[in-house]
Amino acid sequence: MDQSTKMLLFPPGKVVLYFEKGKVKKISLTYEKGGPPKEKNEAYFQIEEYLKGKRKSLDFPVIIEGTSFEKKVWKEVKKIPYGETITYGELAKKLGTSPRAVGKALKNNPLPLYIPCHRVVAKNSLGGFSAGVPWKVFLLQLEKFFKKVD
DNA sequence: TTGTTTTGTCTAT
DNA sequence: ATAGACAAAACAA
């Protein structure tokens, strides 16, 4: 990881991006305070727009490292449309595996937001979130709010 | 509602 | 090999 910087919007904290060879390798959601990003690049720009509700999909160069199973899960998660949710069980069914295994893979997601694992919820509750449930709640509400807007 | 069992994958012995 | 941990779900009572 050769660079990282931070950005703050109104959310629970700030978003930190880690790069390698110019590609985003890890996205970290924290609860610290921080200012806007000092480094401007496409990934920051897109995430900033996303957090303002002005952008509904993220697409920038990333490096994804994980087991083949995890990659399979993450790929499926990336298909979930903005503002919509799916349950661990439904996702597991699509992949021919178990909800428990899906949760485990999502927990390991190195690129939250880019891989929108916040859109995966439990059948009768929110389910968990590696960065903490408040972030999940925030992201779901953000998308619910901006879903209708152009 | 609450426990208890079932479940696939991963990590660490 | 095998045992234990999980961002879950299904079931019994």
Coordinates of C-alpha atoms (C1' of nucleotides) in Angstrom, one line a residue:
Chain A
M1 CA 0.0 0.0 0.0
D2 CA 1.8 3.1 -1.1
Q3 CA -0.7 5.9 -0.3
S4 CA -3.7 6.5 1.8
T5 CA -5.7 9.6 2.7
K6 CA -9.1 10.3 4.3
M7 CA -12.3 12.0 3.6
L8 CA -15.2 13.0 5.7
L9 CA -18.8 13.5 4.8
F10 CA -21.7 13.5 7.2
P11 CA -21.5 9.8 7.9
P12 CA -20.4 8.0 11.0
G13 CA -16.8 8.7 10.3
K14 CA -14.4 8.8 7.4
V15 CA -13.5 6.7 4.4
V16 CA -9.8 5.7 4.0
L17 CA -8.5 4.3 0.8
Y18 CA -5.3 2.3 0.4
F19 CA -3.6 2.0 -3.0
E20 CA -1.2 -0.3 -4.6
K21 CA 0.2 0.5 -8.0
G22 CA -2.4 3.1 -8.5
K23 CA -5.3 0.8 -7.8
V24 CA -7.5 0.7 -4.8
K25 CA -6.6 -2.3 -2.7
K26 CA -8.5 -1.7 0.5
I27 CA -11.3 0.6 1.6
S28 CA -11.6 1.2 5.3
L29 CA -14.6 2.8 7.1
T30 CA -13.7 4.3 10.4
Y31 CA -15.4 6.4 13.1
E32 CA -12.6 9.0 13.3
K33 CA -13.1 12.6 12.3
G34 CA -11.3 13.9 9.3
G35 CA -11.3 16.4 6.6
P36 CA -11.8 16.1 2.9
P37 CA -9.3 14.1 0.9
K38 CA -6.0 15.8 0.2
E39 CA -5.3 13.6 -2.8
K40 CA -7.6 13.8 -5.7
N41 CA -8.1 10.9 -7.8
E42 CA -10.9 9.1 -9.6
A43 CA -11.7 6.7 -6.7
Y44 CA -12.0 9.6 -4.2
F45 CA -14.0 11.6 -6.6
Q46 CA -16.5 8.8 -7.2
I47 CA -16.9 7.9 -3.5
E48 CA -17.4 11.6 -2.6
E49 CA -20.2 11.7 -5.2
Y50 CA -21.6 8.5 -4.0
L51 CA -21.8 9.8 -0.4
K52 CA -23.5 12.9 -1.6
G53 CA -26.1 10.8 -3.4
K54 CA -25.1 12.0 -6.8
R55 CA -23.6 8.7 -8.0
K56 CA -25.1 5.3 -7.8
S57 CA -22.3 3.0 -9.0
L58 CA -18.6 2.9 -8.4
D59 CA -16.2 1.8 -11.0
F60 CA -12.5 2.5 -10.7
P61 CA -9.4 0.3 -10.8
V62 CA -9.1 -2.1 -7.9
I63 CA -7.0 -5.0 -6.8
I64 CA -9.1 -7.8 -5.3
E65 CA -7.4 -10.4 -3.3
G66 CA -9.4 -13.3 -1.8
T67 CA -10.1 -17.0 -2.1
S68 CA -12.0 -18.2 -5.2
F69 CA -15.1 -18.6 -3.1
E70 CA -14.9 -15.1 -1.7
K71 CA -14.4 -13.7 -5.2
K72 CA -17.5 -15.6 -6.3
V73 CA -19.5 -14.1 -3.5
W74 CA -18.2 -10.6 -4.0
K75 CA -18.9 -10.7 -7.7
E76 CA -22.5 -11.6 -7.0
V77 CA -22.8 -8.9 -4.4
K78 CA -21.6 -6.3 -6.9
K79 CA -24.7 -7.1 -9.0
I80 CA -27.1 -5.9 -6.3
P81 CA -28.7 -2.7 -7.6
Y82 CA -28.4 0.6 -5.7
G83 CA -31.0 0.9 -3.0
E84 CA -32.0 -2.7 -3.0
T85 CA -31.2 -5.5 -0.6
I86 CA -30.9 -9.3 -0.6
T87 CA -30.6 -11.7 2.3
Y88 CA -27.7 -13.9 3.1
G89 CA -29.9 -16.9 2.5
E90 CA -31.0 -15.7 -1.0
L91 CA -27.5 -15.0 -2.0
A92 CA -26.4 -18.4 -0.7
K93 CA -29.1 -20.1 -2.7
K94 CA -27.8 -18.4 -5.9
L95 CA -24.3 -19.6 -5.2
G96 CA -25.3 -23.0 -4.0
T97 CA -23.8 -22.6 -0.6
S98 CA -24.9 -21.7 2.9
P99 CA -25.8 -18.3 4.5
R100 CA -23.2 -18.8 7.1
A101 CA -20.5 -19.2 4.4
V102 CA -21.7 -16.1 2.7
G103 CA -21.5 -14.0 5.8
K104 CA -18.0 -15.2 6.4
A105 CA -17.0 -14.2 2.9
L106 CA -18.6 -10.8 3.2
K107 CA -16.9 -10.2 6.5
N108 CA -13.6 -10.4 4.6
N109 CA -14.7 -7.9 1.9
P110 CA -11.6 -5.6 1.5
L111 CA -13.6 -3.1 -0.5
P112 CA -16.8 -2.0 1.2
L113 CA -18.8 0.5 -0.9
Y114 CA -17.2 -0.8 -4.1
I115 CA -18.4 -4.2 -3.2
P116 CA -21.7 -3.2 -1.7
C117 CA -21.9 -5.7 1.1
H118 CA -24.1 -3.4 3.1
R119 CA -26.9 -4.4 0.8
V120 CA -26.9 -7.9 2.2
V121 CA -29.1 -8.3 5.2
A122 CA -30.3 -11.0 7.4
K123 CA -33.8 -12.3 6.9
N124 CA -35.2 -10.8 10.1
S125 CA -32.6 -8.2 11.0
L126 CA -29.9 -6.1 9.6
G127 CA -27.2 -8.6 10.0
G128 CA -23.6 -7.6 10.7
F129 CA -21.1 -5.3 9.1
S130 CA -17.3 -5.4 9.4
A131 CA -17.1 -1.7 9.9
G132 CA -19.9 -1.7 12.5
V133 CA -23.6 -1.6 12.1
P134 CA -23.9 2.2 12.2
W135 CA -22.1 2.4 8.9
K136 CA -24.5 -0.2 7.4
V137 CA -27.5 1.7 8.7
F138 CA -26.1 5.0 7.3
L139 CA -25.4 3.5 3.8
L140 CA -28.8 1.8 3.6
Q141 CA -30.5 5.0 4.6
L142 CA -28.4 7.0 2.1
E143 CA -29.4 4.8 -0.7
K144 CA -33.0 4.6 0.3
F145 CA -33.2 8.4 0.4
F146 CA -31.5 8.9 -2.9
K147 CA -32.9 6.0 -4.8
K148 CA -35.7 8.0 -6.4
V149 CA -33.7 11.0 -7.2
D150 CA -31.9 11.5 -10.5
Chain B
dT1 C1' -40.6 -15.3 22.0
dT2 C1' -36.3 -18.2 23.3
dG3 C1' -33.2 -22.0 22.6
dT4 C1' -31.1 -25.7 19.6
dT5 C1' -29.6 -27.7 15.4
dT6 C1' -27.9 -27.4 10.8
dT7 C1' -24.8 -25.4 7.6
dG8 C1' -20.3 -24.1 4.2
dT9 C1' -16.0 -22.1 4.5
dC10 C1' -11.8 -20.7 6.7
dT11 C1' -8.1 -20.8 10.2
dA12 C1' -5.3 -23.0 13.3
dT13 C1' -3.8 -26.7 15.3
Chain C
dA1 C1' -7.3 -34.8 9.9
dT2 C1' -9.8 -32.3 12.9
dA3 C1' -11.8 -28.8 15.8
dG4 C1' -13.7 -24.3 16.5
dA5 C1' -15.4 -19.8 14.8
dC6 C1' -18.7 -17.2 12.0
dA7 C1' -22.1 -10.6 9.3
dA8 C1' -27.5 -17.0 9.1
dA9 C1' -31.5 -19.8 8.9
dA10 C1' -34.9 -23.2 10.1
dC11 C1' -37.1 -25.4 13.5
dA12 C1' -39.2 -26.9 18.2
dA13 C1' -41.4 -25.6 22.1

